[in-house]
């Protein structure tokens, strides 16, 4: 409760990060009674100051109908704002919306653009899905070298499923192509 008091004091002074943190405390009921309406209020205040993580949380609130009426279009709008603010989770989530046509018109190419932005920031889920997109030619030209590179990076997370998918793609290339894929993966990891 004491942490919530400090967050409230800072939030009342217009500090965006404190507004965001207060939204999280209300959203999850941490030190405060869970209250989605208040969470939305505080996330909205931080969002008005272009705080990308608050935009992302508002996207989730609209997606799940927490404190607001569920609305895929509003959800996508807030994910877009957060994604444009450089937040990798939002970039990945927005890519998923474009891939599936939820709240936006389905567009696999745009989905892959957002996946790549998140993947370049090291977001493992985006690295995985981008590798799959290259491997299947989904929204992008099929390219096993790029599929290998992205799946290699994602496989470093230790996820068994990702490692199995990577092993399948690995069988499709060899020699110079494998060396090029490793070079790209090392370049992107840096």
XYZ file of N, CA, C and O in Angstrom:
760
model
N 0.829 -1.195 0.000
C 0.000 0.000 0.000
C 0.872 1.257 0.000
O 0.528 2.249 -0.605
N 2.030 1.172 0.691
C 2.915 2.332 0.754
C 3.442 2.696 -0.638
O 3.505 3.871 -0.992
N 3.780 1.670 -1.435
C 4.245 1.924 -2.806
C 3.142 2.600 -3.611
O 3.402 3.523 -4.392
N 1.918 2.172 -3.411
C 0.792 2.772 -4.124
C 0.648 4.243 -3.749
O 0.331 5.081 -4.608
N 0.888 4.571 -2.476
C 0.800 5.969 -2.040
C 1.822 6.836 -2.780
O 1.498 7.940 -3.222
N 3.043 6.327 -2.900
C 4.085 7.087 -3.599
C 3.758 7.233 -5.079
O 3.969 8.288 -5.669
N 3.239 6.157 -5.674
C 2.861 6.224 -7.089
C 1.748 7.255 -7.294
O 1.772 8.017 -8.248
N 0.785 7.256 -6.367
C -0.322 8.205 -6.470
C 0.186 9.645 -6.379
O -0.233 10.506 -7.168
N 1.103 9.906 -5.443
C 1.653 11.260 -5.305
C 2.341 11.704 -6.588
O 2.144 12.821 -7.062
N 3.148 10.813 -7.157
C 3.856 11.155 -8.396
C 2.877 11.289 -9.570
O 3.018 12.187 -10.411
N 1.886 10.406 -9.614
C 0.899 10.441 -10.700
C 0.089 11.728 -10.649
O -0.218 12.318 -11.693
N -0.242 12.169 -9.456
C -1.031 13.402 -9.304
C -0.236 14.622 -9.802
O -0.819 15.654 -10.115
N 1.074 14.487 -9.875
C 1.910 15.573 -10.398
C 2.126 15.431 -11.909
O 2.885 16.190 -12.501
N 1.467 14.432 -12.509
C 1.529 14.273 -13.956
C 2.700 13.459 -14.470
O 3.010 13.494 -15.657
N 3.350 12.711 -13.594
C 4.482 11.887 -13.996
C 3.951 10.633 -14.696
O 3.297 9.778 -14.081
N 4.197 10.527 -16.018
C 3.596 9.469 -16.847
C 3.922 8.062 -16.356
O 3.047 7.193 -16.333
N 5.155 7.830 -15.968
C 5.515 6.480 -15.519
C 4.742 6.101 -14.256
O 4.310 4.968 -14.090
N 4.539 7.042 -13.363
C 3.769 6.772 -12.145
C 2.298 6.534 -12.495
O 1.647 5.665 -11.902
N 1.780 7.281 -13.461
C 0.404 7.059 -13.901
C 0.260 5.636 -14.450
O -0.701 4.933 -14.135
N 1.235 5.245 -15.269
C 1.252 3.886 -15.810
C 1.333 2.852 -14.687
O 0.564 1.883 -14.657
N 2.265 3.060 -13.761
C 2.426 2.108 -12.645
C 1.150 2.001 -11.815
O 0.770 0.909 -11.389
N 0.497 3.118 -11.584
C -0.756 3.117 -10.829
C -1.820 2.320 -11.591
O -2.578 1.549 -10.994
N -1.837 2.480 -12.907
C -2.742 1.678 -13.735
C -2.488 0.197 -13.556
O -3.429 -0.601 -13.431
N -1.219 -0.190 -13.526
C -0.876 -1.606 -13.306
C -1.331 -2.083 -11.930
O -1.865 -3.187 -11.801
N -1.108 -1.256 -10.908
C -1.506 -1.639 -9.553
C -3.015 -1.878 -9.473
O -3.461 -2.863 -8.881
N -3.783 -0.989 -10.092
C -5.245 -1.175 -10.108
C -5.642 -2.367 -10.980
O -6.535 -3.129 -10.630
N -4.970 -2.534 -12.087
C -5.315 -3.614 -13.016
C -5.118 -4.990 -12.387
O -5.941 -5.886 -12.569
N -4.028 -5.137 -11.648
C -3.708 -6.446 -11.062
C -4.056 -6.567 -9.581
O -3.845 -7.618 -8.978
N -4.551 -5.482 -8.979
C -4.902 -5.527 -7.565
C -3.682 -5.683 -6.677
O -3.713 -6.422 -5.698
N -2.616 -4.975 -7.005
C -1.370 -5.054 -6.237
C -1.278 -3.875 -5.278
O -1.021 -2.743 -5.687
N -1.533 -4.122 -4.000
C -1.477 -3.060 -2.997
C -2.715 -2.177 -2.994
O -2.834 -1.291 -2.158
N -3.582 -2.395 -3.943
C -4.847 -1.658 -4.060
C -5.925 -2.660 -4.458
O -5.621 -3.717 -5.010
N -7.169 -2.313 -4.198
C -8.249 -3.179 -4.679
C -8.239 -3.161 -6.201
O -8.057 -2.099 -6.807
N -8.428 -4.315 -6.806
C -8.477 -4.382 -8.261
C -9.649 -3.551 -8.768
O -10.779 -3.704 -8.308
N -9.369 -2.650 -9.698
C -10.397 -1.756 -10.226
C -10.015 -1.414 -11.670
O -9.170 -0.553 -11.916
N -10.652 -2.106 -12.616
C -10.314 -1.914 -14.028
C -10.663 -0.520 -14.522
O -9.959 0.036 -15.365
N -11.738 0.065 -13.991
C -12.113 1.422 -14.404
C -11.005 2.413 -14.042
O -10.627 3.258 -14.861
N -10.487 2.297 -12.826
C -9.399 3.191 -12.412
C -8.121 2.883 -13.186
O -7.350 3.790 -13.508
N -7.897 1.614 -13.482
C -6.721 1.244 -14.282
C -6.790 1.944 -15.639
O -5.805 2.554 -16.085
N -7.949 1.879 -16.285
C -8.123 2.533 -17.589
C -7.900 4.034 -17.459
O -7.236 4.656 -18.300
N -8.425 4.630 -16.390
C -8.258 6.068 -16.171
C -6.778 6.449 -16.104
O -6.339 7.398 -16.755
N -5.994 5.691 -15.340
C -4.576 6.023 -15.174
C -3.769 5.690 -16.422
O -2.861 6.449 -16.800
N -4.090 4.585 -17.086
C -3.405 4.271 -18.339
C -3.687 5.360 -19.384
O -2.798 5.753 -20.143
N -4.928 5.861 -19.398
C -5.307 6.905 -20.357
C -4.518 8.180 -20.096
O -4.040 8.839 -21.030
N -4.358 8.536 -18.824
C -3.573 9.733 -18.490
C -2.137 9.602 -18.996
O -1.589 10.544 -19.575
N -1.537 8.448 -18.769
C -0.157 8.246 -19.237
C -0.106 8.202 -20.759
O 0.829 8.716 -21.377
N -1.117 7.605 -21.370
C -1.187 7.534 -22.829
C -1.227 8.931 -23.444
O -0.625 9.172 -24.497
N -1.914 9.831 -22.791
C -2.011 11.209 -23.292
C -0.657 11.904 -23.303
O -0.486 12.934 -23.952
N 0.312 11.313 -22.605
C 1.679 11.835 -22.605
C 2.584 10.962 -23.476
O 3.800 10.972 -23.341
N 1.957 10.187 -24.351
C 2.685 9.318 -25.291
C 3.550 8.272 -24.596
O 4.658 7.977 -25.037
N 3.041 7.711 -23.523
C 3.758 6.659 -22.798
C 3.357 5.317 -23.425
O 2.249 4.816 -23.197
N 4.238 4.751 -24.249
C 3.923 3.587 -25.091
C 3.415 2.386 -24.298
O 2.495 1.688 -24.746
N 3.981 2.143 -23.130
C 3.530 0.984 -22.352
C 2.078 1.147 -21.898
O 1.351 0.163 -21.772
N 1.648 2.381 -21.667
C 0.241 2.617 -21.318
C -0.653 2.382 -22.523
O -1.747 1.829 -22.394
N -0.198 2.803 -23.691
C -0.960 2.532 -24.910
C -1.148 1.023 -25.070
O -2.238 0.555 -25.392
N -0.080 0.273 -24.824
C -0.143 -1.186 -24.922
C -1.166 -1.757 -23.934
O -1.985 -2.602 -24.292
N -1.124 -1.284 -22.701
C -2.066 -1.770 -21.688
C -3.503 -1.416 -22.068
O -4.412 -2.224 -21.869
N -3.714 -0.239 -22.628
C -5.056 0.125 -23.078
C -5.498 -0.788 -24.219
O -6.668 -1.191 -24.282
N -4.569 -1.150 -25.084
C -4.888 -2.112 -26.137
C -5.350 -3.435 -25.555
O -6.337 -4.021 -26.019
N -4.674 -3.878 -24.508
C -5.081 -5.121 -23.835
C -6.444 -4.969 -23.166
O -7.263 -5.885 -23.223
N -6.670 -3.828 -22.533
C -7.944 -3.601 -21.839
C -9.100 -3.648 -22.844
O -10.132 -4.260 -22.572
N -8.923 -3.005 -24.001
C -9.965 -3.034 -25.033
C -10.097 -4.422 -25.651
O -11.196 -4.845 -26.005
N -9.009 -5.136 -25.784
C -9.070 -6.494 -26.341
C -9.863 -7.421 -25.427
O -10.653 -8.249 -25.885
N -9.659 -7.258 -24.115
C -10.275 -8.172 -23.140
C -11.555 -7.630 -22.513
O -12.187 -8.318 -21.707
N -11.911 -6.378 -22.811
C -13.109 -5.786 -22.225
C -12.981 -5.564 -20.737
O -13.929 -5.795 -19.985
N -11.822 -5.103 -20.288
C -11.590 -4.853 -18.863
C -11.659 -3.350 -18.586
O -10.803 -2.593 -19.023
N -12.717 -2.918 -17.901
C -12.894 -1.503 -17.583
C -13.457 -0.697 -18.741
O -13.732 0.485 -18.597
N -13.579 -1.334 -19.885
C -14.143 -0.723 -21.096
C -14.911 -1.809 -21.832
O -14.735 -3.000 -21.565
N -15.738 -1.407 -22.778
C -16.411 -2.382 -23.628
C -15.388 -2.942 -24.611
O -14.621 -2.174 -25.216
N -15.334 -4.252 -24.745
C -14.392 -4.874 -25.677
C -14.598 -4.294 -27.071
O -15.724 -4.133 -27.532
N -13.486 -3.939 -27.715
C -13.565 -3.311 -29.023
C -12.251 -3.568 -29.753
O -11.218 -2.988 -29.398
N -12.282 -4.446 -30.765
C -11.069 -4.811 -31.503
C -10.437 -3.619 -32.207
O -9.210 -3.527 -32.295
N -11.265 -2.710 -32.717
C -10.733 -1.557 -33.449
C -10.000 -0.614 -32.499
O -8.892 -0.148 -32.789
N -10.597 -0.337 -31.326
C -9.925 0.508 -30.323
C -8.653 -0.176 -29.823
O -7.632 0.479 -29.624
N -8.747 -1.473 -29.626
C -7.578 -2.236 -29.194
C -6.442 -2.066 -30.189
O -5.307 -1.746 -29.819
N -6.744 -2.250 -31.465
C -5.726 -2.116 -32.513
C -5.158 -0.700 -32.550
O -3.946 -0.517 -32.749
N -6.022 0.299 -32.327
C -5.570 1.702 -32.339
C -4.506 1.921 -31.255
O -3.461 2.533 -31.512
N -4.769 1.403 -30.063
C -3.803 1.599 -28.976
C -2.541 0.770 -29.176
O -1.431 1.236 -28.882
N -2.679 -0.448 -29.706
C -1.481 -1.233 -30.020
C -0.639 -0.507 -31.068
O 0.589 -0.499 -30.989
N -1.309 0.092 -32.055
C -0.602 0.839 -33.108
C 0.189 1.998 -32.492
O 1.346 2.219 -32.834
N -0.446 2.728 -31.575
C 0.234 3.859 -30.931
C 1.466 3.375 -30.173
O 2.540 3.980 -30.264
N 1.305 2.293 -29.431
C 2.432 1.755 -28.661
C 3.519 1.228 -29.590
O 4.711 1.405 -29.331
N 3.104 0.572 -30.675
C 4.065 0.034 -31.637
C 4.863 1.162 -32.287
O 6.091 1.076 -32.423
N 4.169 2.218 -32.662
C 4.853 3.365 -33.255
C 5.772 4.046 -32.248
O 6.746 4.686 -32.630
N 5.461 3.878 -30.967
C 6.324 4.396 -29.904
C 7.543 3.517 -29.649
O 8.349 3.813 -28.775
N 7.660 2.426 -30.406
C 8.843 1.569 -30.323
C 8.748 0.425 -29.340
O 9.743 -0.266 -29.097
N 7.573 0.176 -28.772
C 7.425 -0.880 -27.770
C 7.298 -2.239 -28.467
O 6.330 -2.496 -29.186
N 8.280 -3.108 -28.254
C 8.375 -4.372 -28.998
C 7.181 -5.302 -28.779
O 6.723 -5.948 -29.725
N 6.661 -5.373 -27.572
C 5.490 -6.234 -27.335
C 4.295 -5.767 -28.163
O 3.537 -6.568 -28.689
N 4.130 -4.463 -28.251
C 3.026 -3.910 -29.042
C 3.251 -4.158 -30.525
O 2.307 -4.453 -31.270
N 4.498 -4.051 -30.968
C 4.804 -4.328 -32.370
C 4.451 -5.771 -32.709
O 3.832 -6.035 -33.749
N 4.807 -6.682 -31.825
C 4.462 -8.093 -32.027
C 2.946 -8.278 -32.026
O 2.382 -8.918 -32.920
N 2.269 -7.703 -31.036
C 0.820 -7.869 -30.909
C 0.107 -7.273 -32.132
O -0.821 -7.868 -32.663
N 0.563 -6.113 -32.588
C -0.033 -5.499 -33.767
C 0.193 -6.384 -34.993
O -0.707 -6.556 -35.823
N 1.372 -6.975 -35.086
C 1.634 -7.914 -36.171
C 0.651 -9.068 -36.153
O 0.136 -9.486 -37.194
N 0.365 -9.588 -34.959
C -0.615 -10.687 -34.841
C -2.006 -10.233 -35.299
O -2.729 -11.001 -35.943
N -2.367 -8.993 -34.952
C -3.672 -8.483 -35.384
C -3.752 -8.424 -36.908
O -4.753 -8.826 -37.498
N -2.689 -7.932 -37.544
C -2.669 -7.880 -39.013
C -2.648 -9.276 -39.622
O -3.271 -9.524 -40.655
N -1.951 -10.190 -38.985
C -1.877 -11.554 -39.501
C -3.250 -12.218 -39.482
O -3.600 -12.965 -40.394
N -4.033 -11.920 -38.446
C -5.334 -12.570 -38.269
C -6.526 -11.696 -38.662
O -7.664 -12.170 -38.646
N -6.289 -10.418 -38.974
C -7.377 -9.524 -39.349
C -8.306 -9.169 -38.208
O -9.509 -9.063 -38.389
N -7.748 -8.951 -37.010
C -8.552 -8.559 -35.844
C -8.389 -7.062 -35.592
O -7.306 -6.611 -35.238
N -9.465 -6.298 -35.805
C -9.434 -4.856 -35.561
C -8.792 -4.064 -36.679
O -8.817 -2.839 -36.672
N -8.171 -4.761 -37.606
C -7.531 -4.160 -38.782
C -7.788 -5.096 -39.956
O -8.129 -6.268 -39.761
N -7.602 -4.572 -41.154
C -7.752 -5.438 -42.326
C -6.562 -6.389 -42.382
O -5.415 -5.973 -42.215
N -6.843 -7.662 -42.604
C -5.788 -8.666 -42.661
C -4.767 -8.306 -43.733
O -5.120 -7.985 -44.868
N -3.489 -8.304 -43.336
C -2.419 -7.981 -44.268
C -1.136 -8.641 -43.759
O -0.512 -8.147 -42.809
N -0.774 -9.751 -44.374
C 0.391 -10.521 -43.920
C 1.693 -9.740 -44.084
O 2.605 -9.868 -43.270
N 1.798 -8.922 -45.128
C 3.026 -8.146 -45.341
C 3.233 -7.120 -44.229
O 4.343 -6.985 -43.700
N 2.159 -6.407 -43.883
C 2.264 -5.427 -42.791
C 2.545 -6.151 -41.478
O 3.341 -5.680 -40.659
N 1.924 -7.304 -41.279
C 2.191 -8.097 -40.074
C 3.685 -8.376 -39.958
O 4.278 -8.171 -38.892
N 4.290 -8.797 -41.044
C 5.713 -9.138 -41.015
C 6.596 -7.921 -40.769
O 7.638 -8.029 -40.113
N 6.172 -6.751 -41.258
C 6.935 -5.526 -40.980
C 6.984 -5.261 -39.471
O 8.027 -4.904 -38.930
N 5.825 -5.441 -38.805
C 5.789 -5.222 -37.354
C 6.554 -6.313 -36.622
O 7.256 -6.029 -35.643
N 6.449 -7.549 -37.093
C 7.223 -8.630 -36.465
C 8.718 -8.328 -36.549
O 9.455 -8.528 -35.584
N 9.150 -7.833 -37.699
C 10.575 -7.559 -37.865
C 11.054 -6.455 -36.917
O 12.136 -6.552 -36.341
N 10.227 -5.420 -36.737
C 10.615 -4.340 -35.820
C 10.787 -4.881 -34.398
O 11.743 -4.521 -33.708
N 9.871 -5.741 -33.976
C 9.977 -6.330 -32.636
C 11.140 -7.307 -32.562
O 11.871 -7.348 -31.573
N 11.318 -8.097 -33.619
C 12.399 -9.093 -33.647
C 13.765 -8.419 -33.565
O 14.661 -8.912 -32.880
N 13.906 -7.286 -34.232
C 15.184 -6.565 -34.212
C 15.522 -6.039 -32.814
O 16.676 -5.772 -32.516
N 14.499 -5.932 -31.971
C 14.728 -5.510 -30.581
C 14.958 -6.708 -29.660
O 15.047 -6.552 -28.444
N 14.996 -7.912 -30.246
C 15.260 -9.107 -29.448
C 14.026 -9.776 -28.878
O 14.143 -10.656 -28.022
N 12.835 -9.392 -29.333
C 11.602 -9.992 -28.812
C 11.448 -11.391 -29.411
O 11.211 -11.550 -30.607
N 11.600 -12.402 -28.579
C 11.703 -13.795 -29.026
C 10.467 -14.264 -29.791
O 10.590 -14.927 -30.826
N 9.270 -13.942 -29.315
C 8.061 -14.379 -30.017
C 8.033 -13.824 -31.441
O 7.589 -14.498 -32.374
N 8.495 -12.601 -31.613
C 8.532 -11.990 -32.938
C 9.606 -12.647 -33.803
O 9.400 -12.866 -35.004
N 10.751 -12.972 -33.210
C 11.796 -13.666 -33.962
C 11.274 -15.007 -34.468
O 11.488 -15.373 -35.627
N 10.551 -15.708 -33.613
C 9.997 -17.008 -33.985
C 8.997 -16.874 -35.130
O 9.122 -17.540 -36.164
N 8.007 -16.001 -34.966
C 6.957 -15.899 -35.990
C 7.522 -15.365 -37.296
O 7.100 -15.773 -38.381
N 8.516 -14.477 -37.229
C 9.140 -13.963 -38.447
C 9.884 -15.097 -39.161
O 9.811 -15.217 -40.394
N 10.567 -15.944 -38.398
C 11.228 -17.105 -38.992
C 10.237 -18.028 -39.675
O 10.475 -18.528 -40.784
N 9.097 -18.245 -39.034
C 8.043 -19.082 -39.613
C 7.509 -18.439 -40.896
O 7.300 -19.123 -41.904
N 7.302 -17.128 -40.862
C 6.805 -16.433 -42.054
C 7.777 -16.587 -43.224
O 7.353 -16.854 -44.354
N 9.082 -16.436 -42.970
C 10.069 -16.629 -44.036
C 10.085 -18.083 -44.508
O 10.196 -18.352 -45.694
N 9.965 -19.005 -43.580
C 9.993 -20.419 -43.943
C 8.793 -20.851 -44.777
O 8.905 -21.739 -45.626
N 7.661 -20.204 -44.553
C 6.432 -20.561 -45.275
C 6.131 -19.621 -46.440
O 5.199 -19.863 -47.202
N 6.866 -18.518 -46.524
C 6.544 -17.528 -47.540
C 5.242 -16.816 -47.221
O 4.474 -16.469 -48.108
N 4.998 -16.578 -45.956
C 3.764 -15.946 -45.485
C 4.002 -14.449 -45.317
O 4.690 -14.022 -44.391
N 3.502 -13.658 -46.259
C 3.676 -12.209 -46.197
C 5.032 -11.736 -46.680
O 5.283 -10.541 -46.759
N 5.901 -12.684 -46.977
C 7.266 -12.404 -47.430
C 7.647 -13.477 -48.448
O 7.066 -14.566 -48.449
N 8.646 -13.188 -49.262
C 9.156 -14.223 -50.152
C 9.785 -15.329 -49.300
O 10.471 -15.041 -48.311
N 9.518 -16.572 -49.661
C 10.092 -17.702 -48.922
C 11.614 -17.607 -48.981
O 12.186 -17.401 -50.052
N 12.254 -17.713 -47.821
C 13.709 -17.569 -47.746
C 14.208 -18.369 -46.540
O 14.071 -17.930 -45.398
N 14.782 -19.534 -46.830
C 15.222 -20.405 -45.739
C 16.431 -19.854 -44.989
O 16.617 -20.152 -43.805
N 17.247 -19.041 -45.653
C 18.388 -18.437 -44.948
C 17.875 -17.495 -43.860
O 18.322 -17.549 -42.700
N 16.910 -16.629 -44.221
C 16.356 -15.703 -43.228
C 15.519 -16.444 -42.189
O 15.543 -16.087 -41.007
N 14.805 -17.476 -42.610
C 14.044 -18.295 -41.655
C 15.000 -18.899 -40.631
O 14.747 -18.849 -39.423
N 16.087 -19.469 -41.124
C 17.094 -20.070 -40.246
C 17.622 -19.029 -39.258
O 17.705 -19.292 -38.055
N 18.007 -17.851 -39.781
C 18.612 -16.828 -38.918
C 17.662 -16.414 -37.796
O 18.062 -16.363 -36.622
N 16.402 -16.129 -38.137
C 15.453 -15.691 -37.105
C 15.114 -16.824 -36.137
O 15.012 -16.602 -34.931
N 14.937 -18.023 -36.669
C 14.611 -19.145 -35.783
C 15.796 -19.524 -34.905
O 15.617 -19.947 -33.763
N 17.008 -19.365 -35.428
C 18.190 -19.599 -34.600
C 18.175 -18.656 -33.398
O 18.379 -19.082 -32.258
N 17.929 -17.370 -33.662
C 17.891 -16.403 -32.554
C 16.793 -16.761 -31.560
O 17.013 -16.746 -30.345
N 15.610 -17.089 -32.064
C 14.496 -17.449 -31.177
C 14.807 -18.712 -30.391
O 14.423 -18.839 -29.223
N 15.524 -19.648 -31.007
C 15.819 -20.925 -30.341
C 16.755 -20.748 -29.147
O 16.803 -21.615 -28.268
N 17.455 -19.634 -29.095
C 18.353 -19.371 -27.974
C 17.590 -19.181 -26.666
O 18.169 -19.208 -25.591
N 16.270 -19.020 -26.758
C 15.434 -18.884 -25.560
C 15.328 -20.207 -24.808
O 14.924 -20.240 -23.651
N 15.645 -21.304 -25.489
C 15.571 -22.620 -24.858
C 14.212 -23.287 -24.990
O 14.027 -24.408 -24.526
N 13.256 -22.643 -25.635
C 11.918 -23.210 -25.821
C 12.002 -24.452 -26.704
O 12.516 -24.390 -27.826
N 11.497 -25.577 -26.196
C 11.589 -26.851 -26.926
C 10.894 -26.794 -28.274
O 11.416 -27.299 -29.274
N 9.711 -26.210 -28.326
C 8.957 -26.158 -29.575
C 9.715 -25.348 -30.623
O 9.838 -25.755 -31.780
N 10.240 -24.185 -30.221
C 10.995 -23.330 -31.141
C 12.219 -24.086 -31.649
O 12.548 -24.029 -32.840
N 12.874 -24.826 -30.768
C 14.060 -25.574 -31.179
C 13.712 -26.667 -32.191
O 14.476 -26.920 -33.116
N 12.533 -27.282 -32.045
C 12.094 -28.291 -33.015
C 11.821 -27.668 -34.373
O 12.189 -28.224 -35.410
N 11.176 -26.508 -34.385
C 10.902 -25.820 -35.652
C 12.218 -25.403 -36.303
O 12.412 -25.572 -37.512
N 13.146 -24.901 -35.495
C 14.464 -24.510 -36.014
C 15.173 -25.722 -36.616
O 15.762 -25.623 -37.702
N 15.107 -26.863 -35.948
C 15.767 -28.076 -36.453
C 15.208 -28.466 -37.821
O 15.966 -28.906 -38.702
N 13.893 -28.290 -38.024
C 13.286 -28.602 -39.334
C 13.833 -27.684 -40.418
O 14.167 -28.133 -41.514
N 13.916 -26.386 -40.124
C 14.412 -25.427 -41.115
C 15.898 -25.684 -41.387
O 16.356 -25.566 -42.527
N 16.616 -26.071 -40.360
C 18.059 -26.307 -40.504
C 18.339 -27.397 -41.541
O 19.349 -27.346 -42.227
N 17.421 -28.355 -41.675
C 17.622 -29.427 -42.655
C 17.453 -28.933 -44.092
O 17.847 -29.625 -45.025
N 16.890 -27.759 -44.266
C 16.606 -27.247 -45.612
C 17.760 -26.435 -46.199
O 17.715 -26.063 -47.375
N 18.768 -26.130 -45.390
C 19.920 -25.378 -45.916
C 21.209 -26.034 -45.443
O 21.220 -26.868 -44.540
N 22.286 -25.619 -46.019
C 23.592 -26.132 -45.614
C 24.689 -25.302 -46.247
O 24.429 -24.374 -47.013
N 25.912 -25.639 -45.940
C 27.077 -24.994 -46.551
C 27.081 -23.493 -46.390
O 26.932 -22.959 -45.294
N 27.259 -22.806 -47.533
C 27.373 -21.351 -47.530
C 26.101 -20.674 -47.023
O 26.164 -19.643 -46.360
N 24.936 -21.263 -47.337
C 23.677 -20.684 -46.858
C 23.606 -20.706 -45.334
O 23.163 -19.741 -44.712
N 24.054 -21.793 -44.739
C 24.044 -21.878 -43.274
C 25.012 -20.871 -42.669
O 24.703 -20.221 -41.669
N 26.170 -20.715 -43.291
C 27.138 -19.727 -42.802
C 26.575 -18.311 -42.903
O 26.747 -17.501 -41.995
N 25.880 -18.012 -44.005
C 25.268 -16.694 -44.171
C 24.188 -16.465 -43.122
O 24.085 -15.380 -42.542
N 23.376 -17.481 -42.860
C 22.325 -17.370 -41.846
C 22.940 -17.115 -40.467
O 22.435 -16.283 -39.705
N 24.018 -17.816 -40.150
C 24.695 -17.601 -38.860
C 25.265 -16.188 -38.775
O 25.176 -15.533 -37.740
N 25.838 -15.701 -39.885
C 26.390 -14.352 -39.911
C 25.287 -13.318 -39.647
O 25.452 -12.403 -38.845
N 24.142 -13.498 -40.312
C 23.016 -12.577 -40.104
C 22.523 -12.615 -38.666
O 22.286 -11.564 -38.063
N 22.374 -13.813 -38.137
C 21.899 -13.958 -36.743
C 22.846 -13.243 -35.791
O 22.415 -12.532 -34.869
N 24.151 -13.404 -35.996
C 25.136 -12.750 -35.131
C 25.087 -11.227 -35.280
O 25.216 -10.506 -34.299
N 24.849 -10.768 -36.493
C 24.750 -9.322 -36.746
C 23.511 -8.750 -36.033
O 23.582 -7.685 -35.426
N 22.400 -9.450 -36.119
C 21.160 -8.959 -35.509
C 21.184 -9.059 -33.991
O 20.504 -8.303 -33.317
N 21.938 -10.014 -33.476
C 22.019 -10.184 -32.023
C 22.766 -9.018 -31.404
O 22.541 -8.654 -30.265
N 23.681 -8.425 -32.141
C 24.537 -7.357 -31.612
C 23.792 -6.078 -31.339
O 22.719 -5.817 -31.734
